[in-house]
């Protein structure tokens, strides 16, 4: 049995409002990805690690998601991207923080995983490592789309108005500012050999302070994979860091012997008091899937046994 699960971020408050115009493109993107990579995973052409890397690269290339091209802009109007990846087979991991010059942040994390030491690079050293390793480079003008520039301007204006520069506004997910929902991306996979892997990539949050690091590149917070569980999180990163969310989920399964669904719910309950609005995707070695979220929406989908589904709100859509 093989399973591929992806997410494209979670956000928004209040009841489901239906699909936006841009959501149709996101649905098509997720469907194509799941069918293409899910099928290759199924016939044993890809390992779990290769599948999550390729899935995240695919989502990084879709400008409607907040990762790679189309990442949101920080307070200085710059794209700064974080990513991490973990192989459950042997516990190898890689992570990159604050990348500004690469097309695929997950490729930088993957190259660190392959080298095994060091595990993390940040800032200009991470970009330089990417360049030295032959990762595809990109410039800020290409990474920052018109939509993201418009979102940043809206954020900036709102922040200048008295009373709007409160902490919640600064911590708001970009979805809340634009009401469109464009998120961090992630993938978890189970391959034909029974191995698991997880990967996550993000531009963070619109208007984040320069240098701010969320949960996405923190192994154990935004990303985790071991022999039994693989997890990728999305949401207000600080809460996922404070609760070691992804690793907590795995511990719930590994040591407390919870079902995957209970373990995932328990983590969502734990992040909530810290303001951790968001969601996560998780799979177990038995092929169970959990995709809980406590926001208005979460872009998500899975492919297993020749069939799959994608969803944003309560309705789901089959993959032919
Ligand atoms: N978790 C990401 C961060 O805190 C944001 C997100 O998932 O939307 O940077």
PDB file of C-alpha atoms and ligand atoms in Angstrom:
ATOM      1  CA  UNK A   1       0.000   0.000   0.000  1.00  0.00           C
ATOM      2  CA  UNK A   2       1.178   3.520  -0.776  1.00  0.00           C
ATOM      3  CA  UNK A   3      -0.273   6.861   0.354  1.00  0.00           C
ATOM      4  CA  UNK A   4       0.490  10.450  -0.617  1.00  0.00           C
ATOM      5  CA  UNK A   5      -1.121  13.325   1.317  1.00  0.00           C
ATOM      6  CA  UNK A   6      -0.568  17.018   0.639  1.00  0.00           C
ATOM      7  CA  UNK A   7      -1.631  20.345   2.092  1.00  0.00           C
ATOM      8  CA  UNK A   8      -1.543  23.895   0.749  1.00  0.00           C
ATOM      9  CA  UNK A   9      -2.028  25.718   4.032  1.00  0.00           C
ATOM     10  CA  UNK A  10      -4.855  26.477   6.435  1.00  0.00           C
ATOM     11  CA  UNK A  11      -6.426  29.764   7.436  1.00  0.00           C
ATOM     12  CA  UNK A  12      -9.411  32.014   7.952  1.00  0.00           C
ATOM     13  CA  UNK A  13     -11.999  32.263  10.695  1.00  0.00           C
ATOM     14  CA  UNK A  14     -15.725  31.677  10.688  1.00  0.00           C
ATOM     15  CA  UNK A  15     -17.916  29.476   8.536  1.00  0.00           C
ATOM     16  CA  UNK A  16     -17.055  28.149   5.113  1.00  0.00           C
ATOM     17  CA  UNK A  17     -17.841  30.681   2.377  1.00  0.00           C
ATOM     18  CA  UNK A  18     -17.523  28.462  -0.654  1.00  0.00           C
ATOM     19  CA  UNK A  19     -14.833  28.324  -3.313  1.00  0.00           C
ATOM     20  CA  UNK A  20     -13.169  31.501  -4.585  1.00  0.00           C
ATOM     21  CA  UNK A  21     -12.402  31.913  -8.305  1.00  0.00           C
ATOM     22  CA  UNK A  22      -8.761  31.087  -7.707  1.00  0.00           C
ATOM     23  CA  UNK A  23      -9.640  27.943  -5.759  1.00  0.00           C
ATOM     24  CA  UNK A  24     -10.527  26.121  -8.964  1.00  0.00           C
ATOM     25  CA  UNK A  25      -6.930  26.498 -10.108  1.00  0.00           C
ATOM     26  CA  UNK A  26      -5.690  25.257  -6.757  1.00  0.00           C
ATOM     27  CA  UNK A  27      -7.975  22.229  -6.946  1.00  0.00           C
ATOM     28  CA  UNK A  28      -6.696  21.366 -10.438  1.00  0.00           C
ATOM     29  CA  UNK A  29      -3.102  21.780  -9.292  1.00  0.00           C
ATOM     30  CA  UNK A  30      -3.600  19.434  -6.328  1.00  0.00           C
ATOM     31  CA  UNK A  31      -5.453  16.853  -8.440  1.00  0.00           C
ATOM     32  CA  UNK A  32      -2.755  16.731 -11.118  1.00  0.00           C
ATOM     33  CA  UNK A  33       0.004  16.516  -8.548  1.00  0.00           C
ATOM     34  CA  UNK A  34      -1.647  13.711  -6.580  1.00  0.00           C
ATOM     35  CA  UNK A  35      -2.430  11.664  -9.651  1.00  0.00           C
ATOM     36  CA  UNK A  36       1.009  12.057 -11.189  1.00  0.00           C
ATOM     37  CA  UNK A  37       3.182  11.585  -8.091  1.00  0.00           C
ATOM     38  CA  UNK A  38       0.698   9.235  -6.365  1.00  0.00           C
ATOM     39  CA  UNK A  39       0.791   6.872  -9.346  1.00  0.00           C
ATOM     40  CA  UNK A  40       4.576   6.859  -9.492  1.00  0.00           C
ATOM     41  CA  UNK A  41       4.704   6.166  -5.752  1.00  0.00           C
ATOM     42  CA  UNK A  42       2.231   3.314  -6.214  1.00  0.00           C
ATOM     43  CA  UNK A  43       4.269   1.495  -8.872  1.00  0.00           C
ATOM     44  CA  UNK A  44       7.389   1.806  -6.763  1.00  0.00           C
ATOM     45  CA  UNK A  45       9.090   4.318  -9.025  1.00  0.00           C
ATOM     46  CA  UNK A  46       9.466   6.804  -6.147  1.00  0.00           C
ATOM     47  CA  UNK A  47      10.478   6.393  -2.519  1.00  0.00           C
ATOM     48  CA  UNK A  48       8.450   8.251   0.126  1.00  0.00           C
ATOM     49  CA  UNK A  49      11.304  10.760   0.411  1.00  0.00           C
ATOM     50  CA  UNK A  50      11.419  11.409  -3.339  1.00  0.00           C
ATOM     51  CA  UNK A  51       7.624  11.692  -3.472  1.00  0.00           C
ATOM     52  CA  UNK A  52       7.363  14.357  -0.750  1.00  0.00           C
ATOM     53  CA  UNK A  53      10.218  16.343  -2.297  1.00  0.00           C
ATOM     54  CA  UNK A  54       8.614  16.281  -5.746  1.00  0.00           C
ATOM     55  CA  UNK A  55       5.157  17.089  -4.343  1.00  0.00           C
ATOM     56  CA  UNK A  56       6.460  20.106  -2.457  1.00  0.00           C
ATOM     57  CA  UNK A  57       8.444  21.289  -5.492  1.00  0.00           C
ATOM     58  CA  UNK A  58       5.254  21.072  -7.545  1.00  0.00           C
ATOM     59  CA  UNK A  59       3.395  23.209  -4.993  1.00  0.00           C
ATOM     60  CA  UNK A  60       6.327  25.651  -4.718  1.00  0.00           C
ATOM     61  CA  UNK A  61       5.953  26.248  -8.458  1.00  0.00           C
ATOM     62  CA  UNK A  62       2.242  27.094  -8.147  1.00  0.00           C
ATOM     63  CA  UNK A  63       2.136  30.862  -7.403  1.00  0.00           C
ATOM     64  CA  UNK A  64      -1.226  30.546  -5.668  1.00  0.00           C
ATOM     65  CA  UNK A  65       0.396  28.727  -2.765  1.00  0.00           C
ATOM     66  CA  UNK A  66       2.625  30.437  -0.212  1.00  0.00           C
ATOM     67  CA  UNK A  67       5.928  28.687  -0.942  1.00  0.00           C
ATOM     68  CA  UNK A  68       8.623  29.171  -3.555  1.00  0.00           C
ATOM     69  CA  UNK A  69       7.265  31.468  -6.286  1.00  0.00           C
ATOM     70  CA  UNK A  70       4.233  33.213  -4.811  1.00  0.00           C
ATOM     71  CA  UNK A  71       5.577  33.304  -1.253  1.00  0.00           C
ATOM     72  CA  UNK A  72       4.180  36.130   0.883  1.00  0.00           C
ATOM     73  CA  UNK A  73       6.346  39.194   1.638  1.00  0.00           C
ATOM     74  CA  UNK A  74       7.923  40.078   4.969  1.00  0.00           C
ATOM     75  CA  UNK A  75       7.835  43.530   6.599  1.00  0.00           C
ATOM     76  CA  UNK A  76      10.601  44.726   4.268  1.00  0.00           C
ATOM     77  CA  UNK A  77       8.657  43.573   1.219  1.00  0.00           C
ATOM     78  CA  UNK A  78      11.011  40.670   0.645  1.00  0.00           C
ATOM     79  CA  UNK A  79      10.411  36.981   0.022  1.00  0.00           C
ATOM     80  CA  UNK A  80      12.173  34.912   2.692  1.00  0.00           C
ATOM     81  CA  UNK A  81      11.440  31.192   2.565  1.00  0.00           C
ATOM     82  CA  UNK A  82      11.761  28.290   5.008  1.00  0.00           C
ATOM     83  CA  UNK A  83      11.615  24.542   4.335  1.00  0.00           C
ATOM     84  CA  UNK A  84      12.364  21.200   5.940  1.00  0.00           C
ATOM     85  CA  UNK A  85      12.283  17.513   5.017  1.00  0.00           C
ATOM     86  CA  UNK A  86      12.679  14.281   6.991  1.00  0.00           C
ATOM     87  CA  UNK A  87      13.139  10.649   6.022  1.00  0.00           C
ATOM     88  CA  UNK A  88      11.334   8.317   8.442  1.00  0.00           C
ATOM     89  CA  UNK A  89      13.420   5.361   7.276  1.00  0.00           C
ATOM     90  CA  UNK A  90      16.618   6.539   8.915  1.00  0.00           C
ATOM     91  CA  UNK A  91      15.795   9.816  10.680  1.00  0.00           C
ATOM     92  CA  UNK A  92      17.850  11.957   8.303  1.00  0.00           C
ATOM     93  CA  UNK A  93      16.612  15.546   8.045  1.00  0.00           C
ATOM     94  CA  UNK A  94      17.455  18.855   6.406  1.00  0.00           C
ATOM     95  CA  UNK A  95      16.167  22.403   6.842  1.00  0.00           C
ATOM     96  CA  UNK A  96      16.793  25.853   5.377  1.00  0.00           C
ATOM     97  CA  UNK A  97      15.723  29.211   6.813  1.00  0.00           C
ATOM     98  CA  UNK A  98      15.289  32.634   5.254  1.00  0.00           C
ATOM     99  CA  UNK A  99      16.160  31.696   1.659  1.00  0.00           C
ATOM    100  CA  UNK A 100      15.877  34.622  -0.756  1.00  0.00           C
ATOM    101  CA  UNK A 101      17.389  33.383  -4.001  1.00  0.00           C
ATOM    102  CA  UNK A 102      16.169  29.869  -4.797  1.00  0.00           C
ATOM    103  CA  UNK A 103      13.328  28.452  -6.841  1.00  0.00           C
ATOM    104  CA  UNK A 104      12.836  25.358  -4.664  1.00  0.00           C
ATOM    105  CA  UNK A 105      13.524  25.783  -0.927  1.00  0.00           C
ATOM    106  CA  UNK A 106      12.715  22.093  -0.380  1.00  0.00           C
ATOM    107  CA  UNK A 107      15.588  21.150  -2.693  1.00  0.00           C
ATOM    108  CA  UNK A 108      17.994  23.020  -0.405  1.00  0.00           C
ATOM    109  CA  UNK A 109      16.605  21.165   2.625  1.00  0.00           C
ATOM    110  CA  UNK A 110      16.865  17.888   0.674  1.00  0.00           C
ATOM    111  CA  UNK A 111      20.522  18.515  -0.205  1.00  0.00           C
ATOM    112  CA  UNK A 112      21.275  19.136   3.474  1.00  0.00           C
ATOM    113  CA  UNK A 113      19.498  15.879   4.349  1.00  0.00           C
ATOM    114  CA  UNK A 114      21.625  14.027   1.805  1.00  0.00           C
ATOM    115  CA  UNK A 115      24.863  15.490   3.176  1.00  0.00           C
ATOM    116  CA  UNK A 116      23.816  14.634   6.748  1.00  0.00           C
ATOM    117  CA  UNK A 117      25.866  17.467   8.280  1.00  0.00           C
ATOM    118  CA  UNK A 118      24.966  20.200   9.058  1.00  0.00           C
ATOM    119  CA  UNK A 119      21.195  19.783   9.190  1.00  0.00           C
ATOM    120  CA  UNK A 120      20.244  23.457   9.003  1.00  0.00           C
ATOM    121  CA  UNK A 121      21.490  26.564   7.237  1.00  0.00           C
ATOM    122  CA  UNK A 122      19.997  30.047   7.522  1.00  0.00           C
ATOM    123  CA  UNK A 123      20.089  33.337   5.648  1.00  0.00           C
ATOM    124  CA  UNK A 124      22.772  34.135   3.108  1.00  0.00           C
ATOM    125  CA  UNK A 125      24.701  30.983   4.060  1.00  0.00           C
ATOM    126  CA  UNK A 126      21.669  28.914   3.059  1.00  0.00           C
ATOM    127  CA  UNK A 127      21.419  30.706  -0.301  1.00  0.00           C
ATOM    128  CA  UNK A 128      25.153  30.296  -0.843  1.00  0.00           C
ATOM    129  CA  UNK A 129      24.951  26.583  -0.012  1.00  0.00           C
ATOM    130  CA  UNK A 130      22.101  26.262  -2.520  1.00  0.00           C
ATOM    131  CA  UNK A 131      24.190  27.964  -5.194  1.00  0.00           C
ATOM    132  CA  UNK A 132      27.239  25.787  -4.480  1.00  0.00           C
ATOM    133  CA  UNK A 133      25.094  22.662  -4.644  1.00  0.00           C
ATOM    134  CA  UNK A 134      23.676  23.567  -8.038  1.00  0.00           C
ATOM    135  CA  UNK A 135      20.130  24.296  -6.848  1.00  0.00           C
ATOM    136  CA  UNK A 136      18.124  26.386  -9.306  1.00  0.00           C
ATOM    137  CA  UNK A 137      18.460  30.044  -8.329  1.00  0.00           C
ATOM    138  CA  UNK A 138      15.744  32.684  -8.733  1.00  0.00           C
ATOM    139  CA  UNK A 139      15.510  36.402  -8.100  1.00  0.00           C
ATOM    140  CA  UNK A 140      13.145  38.327  -5.868  1.00  0.00           C
ATOM    141  CA  UNK A 141      11.252  39.888  -8.781  1.00  0.00           C
ATOM    142  CA  UNK A 142      10.324  36.438 -10.033  1.00  0.00           C
ATOM    143  CA  UNK A 143       9.527  35.015  -6.588  1.00  0.00           C
ATOM    144  CA  UNK A 144       7.282  37.941  -5.545  1.00  0.00           C
ATOM    145  CA  UNK A 145       4.103  37.882  -7.628  1.00  0.00           C
ATOM    146  CA  UNK A 146       1.751  40.837  -8.216  1.00  0.00           C
ATOM    147  CA  UNK A 147      -0.823  39.257  -5.941  1.00  0.00           C
ATOM    148  CA  UNK A 148       1.676  39.094  -3.082  1.00  0.00           C
ATOM    149  CA  UNK A 149       2.775  42.690  -3.681  1.00  0.00           C
ATOM    150  CA  UNK A 150      -0.875  43.743  -3.501  1.00  0.00           C
ATOM    151  CA  UNK A 151      -1.375  41.778  -0.283  1.00  0.00           C
ATOM    152  CA  UNK A 152       1.693  43.402   1.222  1.00  0.00           C
ATOM    153  CA  UNK A 153       0.434  46.905   0.341  1.00  0.00           C
ATOM    154  CA  UNK A 154      -2.895  46.105   1.928  1.00  0.00           C
ATOM    155  CA  UNK A 155      -1.156  44.833   5.046  1.00  0.00           C
ATOM    156  CA  UNK A 156       1.096  47.887   5.184  1.00  0.00           C
ATOM    157  CA  UNK A 157      -1.797  50.318   4.908  1.00  0.00           C
ATOM    158  CA  UNK A 158      -3.818  48.514   7.541  1.00  0.00           C
ATOM    159  CA  UNK A 159      -0.839  48.425   9.867  1.00  0.00           C
ATOM    160  CA  UNK A 160      -0.431  52.195   9.596  1.00  0.00           C
ATOM    161  CA  UNK A 161      -3.962  52.921  10.711  1.00  0.00           C
ATOM    162  CA  UNK A 162      -4.254  53.585  14.453  1.00  0.00           C
ATOM    163  CA  UNK A 163      -5.514  50.572  16.334  1.00  0.00           C
ATOM    164  CA  UNK A 164      -4.668  48.091  13.631  1.00  0.00           C
ATOM    165  CA  UNK A 165      -1.050  47.504  14.586  1.00  0.00           C
ATOM    166  CA  UNK A 166      -1.960  45.002  17.249  1.00  0.00           C
ATOM    167  CA  UNK A 167      -0.336  41.663  17.672  1.00  0.00           C
ATOM    168  CA  UNK A 168      -3.122  39.716  16.055  1.00  0.00           C
ATOM    169  CA  UNK A 169      -2.848  41.633  12.839  1.00  0.00           C
ATOM    170  CA  UNK A 170       0.871  41.014  12.694  1.00  0.00           C
ATOM    171  CA  UNK A 171       0.423  37.342  13.377  1.00  0.00           C
ATOM    172  CA  UNK A 172      -2.524  36.971  11.033  1.00  0.00           C
ATOM    173  CA  UNK A 173      -2.137  34.382   8.344  1.00  0.00           C
ATOM    174  CA  UNK A 174      -2.066  35.877   4.876  1.00  0.00           C
ATOM    175  CA  UNK A 175      -5.426  34.206   4.211  1.00  0.00           C
ATOM    176  CA  UNK A 176      -7.057  36.509   6.741  1.00  0.00           C
ATOM    177  CA  UNK A 177      -5.726  39.589   5.019  1.00  0.00           C
ATOM    178  CA  UNK A 178      -6.798  38.607   1.560  1.00  0.00           C
ATOM    179  CA  UNK A 179      -9.738  36.303   2.225  1.00  0.00           C
ATOM    180  CA  UNK A 180      -8.411  34.090  -0.491  1.00  0.00           C
ATOM    181  CA  UNK A 181      -6.446  31.499   1.374  1.00  0.00           C
ATOM    182  CA  UNK A 182      -2.972  30.872   0.045  1.00  0.00           C
ATOM    183  CA  UNK A 183      -0.889  28.673   2.197  1.00  0.00           C
ATOM    184  CA  UNK A 184       2.244  26.997   3.216  1.00  0.00           C
ATOM    185  CA  UNK A 185       2.648  23.640   1.517  1.00  0.00           C
ATOM    186  CA  UNK A 186       3.507  20.170   2.757  1.00  0.00           C
ATOM    187  CA  UNK A 187       3.466  16.480   1.895  1.00  0.00           C
ATOM    188  CA  UNK A 188       3.670  13.140   3.686  1.00  0.00           C
ATOM    189  CA  UNK A 189       4.073   9.770   1.979  1.00  0.00           C
ATOM    190  CA  UNK A 190       4.199   6.012   2.568  1.00  0.00           C
ATOM    191  CA  UNK A 191       6.057   4.022  -0.099  1.00  0.00           C
ATOM    192  CA  UNK A 192       5.928   0.410  -1.304  1.00  0.00           C
ATOM    193  CA  UNK A 193       8.691  -0.538   1.145  1.00  0.00           C
ATOM    194  CA  UNK A 194       6.671   0.770   4.105  1.00  0.00           C
ATOM    195  CA  UNK A 195       8.883   3.832   4.574  1.00  0.00           C
ATOM    196  CA  UNK A 196       7.500   7.247   5.506  1.00  0.00           C
ATOM    197  CA  UNK A 197       8.689  10.804   4.820  1.00  0.00           C
ATOM    198  CA  UNK A 198       7.492  14.371   5.385  1.00  0.00           C
ATOM    199  CA  UNK A 199       8.294  17.787   3.870  1.00  0.00           C
ATOM    200  CA  UNK A 200       7.047  21.358   4.423  1.00  0.00           C
ATOM    201  CA  UNK A 201       7.815  24.689   2.705  1.00  0.00           C
ATOM    202  CA  UNK A 202       6.611  28.261   3.262  1.00  0.00           C
ATOM    203  CA  UNK A 203       7.093  31.976   2.742  1.00  0.00           C
ATOM    204  CA  UNK A 204       5.785  32.482   6.304  1.00  0.00           C
ATOM    205  CA  UNK A 205       3.281  35.251   6.966  1.00  0.00           C
ATOM    206  CA  UNK A 206       2.632  38.560   5.238  1.00  0.00           C
ATOM    207  CA  UNK A 207       4.449  41.327   7.102  1.00  0.00           C
ATOM    208  CA  UNK A 208       6.435  38.969   9.337  1.00  0.00           C
ATOM    209  CA  UNK A 209       9.382  40.712  11.011  1.00  0.00           C
ATOM    210  CA  UNK A 210      12.620  40.269   9.076  1.00  0.00           C
ATOM    211  CA  UNK A 211      14.442  37.284  10.562  1.00  0.00           C
ATOM    212  CA  UNK A 212      11.355  35.696  12.096  1.00  0.00           C
ATOM    213  CA  UNK A 213      11.408  31.898  11.913  1.00  0.00           C
ATOM    214  CA  UNK A 214       8.192  29.871  12.042  1.00  0.00           C
ATOM    215  CA  UNK A 215       7.635  26.167  12.620  1.00  0.00           C
ATOM    216  CA  UNK A 216       8.088  25.054   9.008  1.00  0.00           C
ATOM    217  CA  UNK A 217      11.881  24.573   9.086  1.00  0.00           C
ATOM    218  CA  UNK A 218      11.938  23.257  12.660  1.00  0.00           C
ATOM    219  CA  UNK A 219      12.189  19.467  12.701  1.00  0.00           C
ATOM    220  CA  UNK A 220       9.714  18.221  15.308  1.00  0.00           C
ATOM    221  CA  UNK A 221       7.549  21.355  15.117  1.00  0.00           C
ATOM    222  CA  UNK A 222       6.444  21.753  11.474  1.00  0.00           C
ATOM    223  CA  UNK A 223       7.778  18.474  10.076  1.00  0.00           C
ATOM    224  CA  UNK A 224       8.405  14.978  11.419  1.00  0.00           C
ATOM    225  CA  UNK A 225       8.795  11.437  10.085  1.00  0.00           C
ATOM    226  CA  UNK A 226       9.825   8.181  11.770  1.00  0.00           C
ATOM    227  CA  UNK A 227       9.095   4.460  11.255  1.00  0.00           C
ATOM    228  CA  UNK A 228       5.460   4.831  12.296  1.00  0.00           C
ATOM    229  CA  UNK A 229       4.242   8.345  11.491  1.00  0.00           C
ATOM    230  CA  UNK A 230       4.855  11.269   9.102  1.00  0.00           C
ATOM    231  CA  UNK A 231       3.507  14.777   9.807  1.00  0.00           C
ATOM    232  CA  UNK A 232       3.475  18.214   8.139  1.00  0.00           C
ATOM    233  CA  UNK A 233       1.892  21.204   9.914  1.00  0.00           C
ATOM    234  CA  UNK A 234       0.539  24.585   8.856  1.00  0.00           C
ATOM    235  CA  UNK A 235      -0.731  27.565  10.828  1.00  0.00           C
ATOM    236  CA  UNK A 236       0.557  30.155  13.280  1.00  0.00           C
ATOM    237  CA  UNK A 237       4.044  28.722  13.586  1.00  0.00           C
ATOM    238  CA  UNK A 238       4.896  29.991  17.052  1.00  0.00           C
ATOM    239  CA  UNK A 239       2.256  27.725  18.629  1.00  0.00           C
ATOM    240  CA  UNK A 240       3.465  24.712  16.678  1.00  0.00           C
ATOM    241  CA  UNK A 241       7.013  25.407  17.882  1.00  0.00           C
ATOM    242  CA  UNK A 242       5.963  25.803  21.517  1.00  0.00           C
ATOM    243  CA  UNK A 243       4.151  22.463  21.455  1.00  0.00           C
ATOM    244  CA  UNK A 244       6.685  20.562  19.283  1.00  0.00           C
ATOM    245  CA  UNK A 245       3.522  19.762  17.362  1.00  0.00           C
ATOM    246  CA  UNK A 246       4.705  17.303  14.705  1.00  0.00           C
ATOM    247  CA  UNK A 247       6.862  15.303  17.122  1.00  0.00           C
ATOM    248  CA  UNK A 248       4.123  15.356  19.774  1.00  0.00           C
ATOM    249  CA  UNK A 249       1.782  13.705  17.328  1.00  0.00           C
ATOM    250  CA  UNK A 250       4.348  10.975  16.698  1.00  0.00           C
ATOM    251  CA  UNK A 251       4.914  10.519  20.439  1.00  0.00           C
ATOM    252  CA  UNK A 252       1.186  10.148  20.963  1.00  0.00           C
ATOM    253  CA  UNK A 253       1.230   7.253  18.501  1.00  0.00           C
ATOM    254  CA  UNK A 254       4.595   5.742  19.435  1.00  0.00           C
ATOM    255  CA  UNK A 255       4.445   5.928  23.231  1.00  0.00           C
ATOM    256  CA  UNK A 256       0.795   6.472  24.170  1.00  0.00           C
ATOM    257  CA  UNK A 257      -0.419   4.110  21.455  1.00  0.00           C
ATOM    258  CA  UNK A 258      -3.151   6.493  20.353  1.00  0.00           C
ATOM    259  CA  UNK A 259      -4.839   6.045  16.997  1.00  0.00           C
ATOM    260  CA  UNK A 260      -3.566   8.460  14.361  1.00  0.00           C
ATOM    261  CA  UNK A 261      -6.867  10.376  14.443  1.00  0.00           C
ATOM    262  CA  UNK A 262      -6.784  10.766  18.245  1.00  0.00           C
ATOM    263  CA  UNK A 263      -3.104  11.714  18.193  1.00  0.00           C
ATOM    264  CA  UNK A 264      -3.790  14.417  15.583  1.00  0.00           C
ATOM    265  CA  UNK A 265      -6.798  15.798  17.478  1.00  0.00           C
ATOM    266  CA  UNK A 266      -4.793  15.897  20.677  1.00  0.00           C
ATOM    267  CA  UNK A 267      -2.101  18.008  18.973  1.00  0.00           C
ATOM    268  CA  UNK A 268      -4.650  20.420  17.494  1.00  0.00           C
ATOM    269  CA  UNK A 269      -6.112  20.826  20.998  1.00  0.00           C
ATOM    270  CA  UNK A 270      -2.646  21.472  22.414  1.00  0.00           C
ATOM    271  CA  UNK A 271      -1.721  24.226  19.934  1.00  0.00           C
ATOM    272  CA  UNK A 272      -5.037  26.060  20.254  1.00  0.00           C
ATOM    273  CA  UNK A 273      -4.388  27.733  23.662  1.00  0.00           C
ATOM    274  CA  UNK A 274      -1.158  29.158  22.186  1.00  0.00           C
ATOM    275  CA  UNK A 275      -3.045  30.785  19.330  1.00  0.00           C
ATOM    276  CA  UNK A 276      -2.082  27.988  16.995  1.00  0.00           C
ATOM    277  CA  UNK A 277      -4.836  28.260  14.442  1.00  0.00           C
ATOM    278  CA  UNK A 278      -4.054  25.925  11.595  1.00  0.00           C
ATOM    279  CA  UNK A 279      -4.035  22.291  10.636  1.00  0.00           C
ATOM    280  CA  UNK A 280      -1.843  19.339   9.772  1.00  0.00           C
ATOM    281  CA  UNK A 281      -1.605  16.237   7.639  1.00  0.00           C
ATOM    282  CA  UNK A 282      -0.399  12.915   9.025  1.00  0.00           C
ATOM    283  CA  UNK A 283      -0.140   9.290   7.931  1.00  0.00           C
ATOM    284  CA  UNK A 284       0.728   6.105   9.761  1.00  0.00           C
ATOM    285  CA  UNK A 285       2.703   3.090   8.564  1.00  0.00           C
ATOM    286  CA  UNK A 286      -0.649   1.277   8.226  1.00  0.00           C
ATOM    287  CA  UNK A 287      -1.823   3.858   5.712  1.00  0.00           C
ATOM    288  CA  UNK A 288      -4.214   5.734   8.015  1.00  0.00           C
ATOM    289  CA  UNK A 289      -4.656   9.401   7.068  1.00  0.00           C
ATOM    290  CA  UNK A 290      -5.514  12.378   9.318  1.00  0.00           C
ATOM    291  CA  UNK A 291      -6.056  15.916   7.995  1.00  0.00           C
ATOM    292  CA  UNK A 292      -7.525  17.956  10.886  1.00  0.00           C
ATOM    293  CA  UNK A 293      -7.774  21.757  10.837  1.00  0.00           C
ATOM    294  CA  UNK A 294      -9.512  24.305  13.030  1.00  0.00           C
ATOM    295  CA  UNK A 295      -9.569  27.208  10.574  1.00  0.00           C
ATOM    296  CA  UNK A 296     -12.151  28.083   7.940  1.00  0.00           C
ATOM    297  CA  UNK A 297     -10.333  26.068   5.325  1.00  0.00           C
ATOM    298  CA  UNK A 298      -7.352  23.887   4.636  1.00  0.00           C
ATOM    299  CA  UNK A 299      -6.167  22.990   1.136  1.00  0.00           C
ATOM    300  CA  UNK A 300      -5.616  19.252   1.279  1.00  0.00           C
ATOM    301  CA  UNK A 301      -5.780  15.992  -0.611  1.00  0.00           C
ATOM    302  CA  UNK A 302      -4.624  12.394  -0.710  1.00  0.00           C
ATOM    303  CA  UNK A 303      -4.012   9.593  -3.187  1.00  0.00           C
ATOM    304  CA  UNK A 304      -4.027   5.911  -2.215  1.00  0.00           C
ATOM    305  CA  UNK A 305      -4.945   2.646  -3.937  1.00  0.00           C
ATOM    306  CA  UNK A 306      -5.545   4.264  -7.283  1.00  0.00           C
ATOM    307  CA  UNK A 307      -7.948   6.881  -6.041  1.00  0.00           C
ATOM    308  CA  UNK A 308      -7.854  10.180  -4.284  1.00  0.00           C
ATOM    309  CA  UNK A 309      -9.682  13.287  -3.191  1.00  0.00           C
ATOM    310  CA  UNK A 310      -8.932  16.965  -2.739  1.00  0.00           C
ATOM    311  CA  UNK A 311     -10.778  19.434  -0.526  1.00  0.00           C
ATOM    312  CA  UNK A 312     -10.628  23.001   0.750  1.00  0.00           C
ATOM    313  CA  UNK A 313     -13.706  23.340   2.935  1.00  0.00           C
ATOM    314  CA  UNK A 314     -16.248  20.664   3.868  1.00  0.00           C
ATOM    315  CA  UNK A 315     -16.835  19.349   0.325  1.00  0.00           C
ATOM    316  CA  UNK A 316     -14.367  17.053  -1.371  1.00  0.00           C
ATOM    317  CA  UNK A 317     -13.688  16.386  -5.046  1.00  0.00           C
ATOM    318  CA  UNK A 318     -12.645  13.046  -6.505  1.00  0.00           C
ATOM    319  CA  UNK A 319      -9.621  12.541  -8.692  1.00  0.00           C
ATOM    320  CA  UNK A 320     -10.560  10.660 -11.890  1.00  0.00           C
TER     321      UNK A 320
HETATM  322  N1  LIG B   1       3.466  27.816   9.695  1.00  0.00           N
HETATM  323  C1  LIG B   1       3.880  28.870   8.824  1.00  0.00           C
HETATM  324  C2  LIG B   1       4.735  29.830   9.609  1.00  0.00           C
HETATM  325  O1  LIG B   1       4.473  30.044  10.775  1.00  0.00           O
HETATM  326  C3  LIG B   1       2.752  29.629   8.193  1.00  0.00           C
HETATM  327  C4  LIG B   1       1.640  28.800   7.614  1.00  0.00           C
HETATM  328  O2  LIG B   1       1.618  27.589   7.762  1.00  0.00           O
HETATM  329  O3  LIG B   1       0.727  29.382   6.950  1.00  0.00           O
HETATM  330  O4  LIG B   1       5.625  30.418   9.039  1.00  0.00           O
END
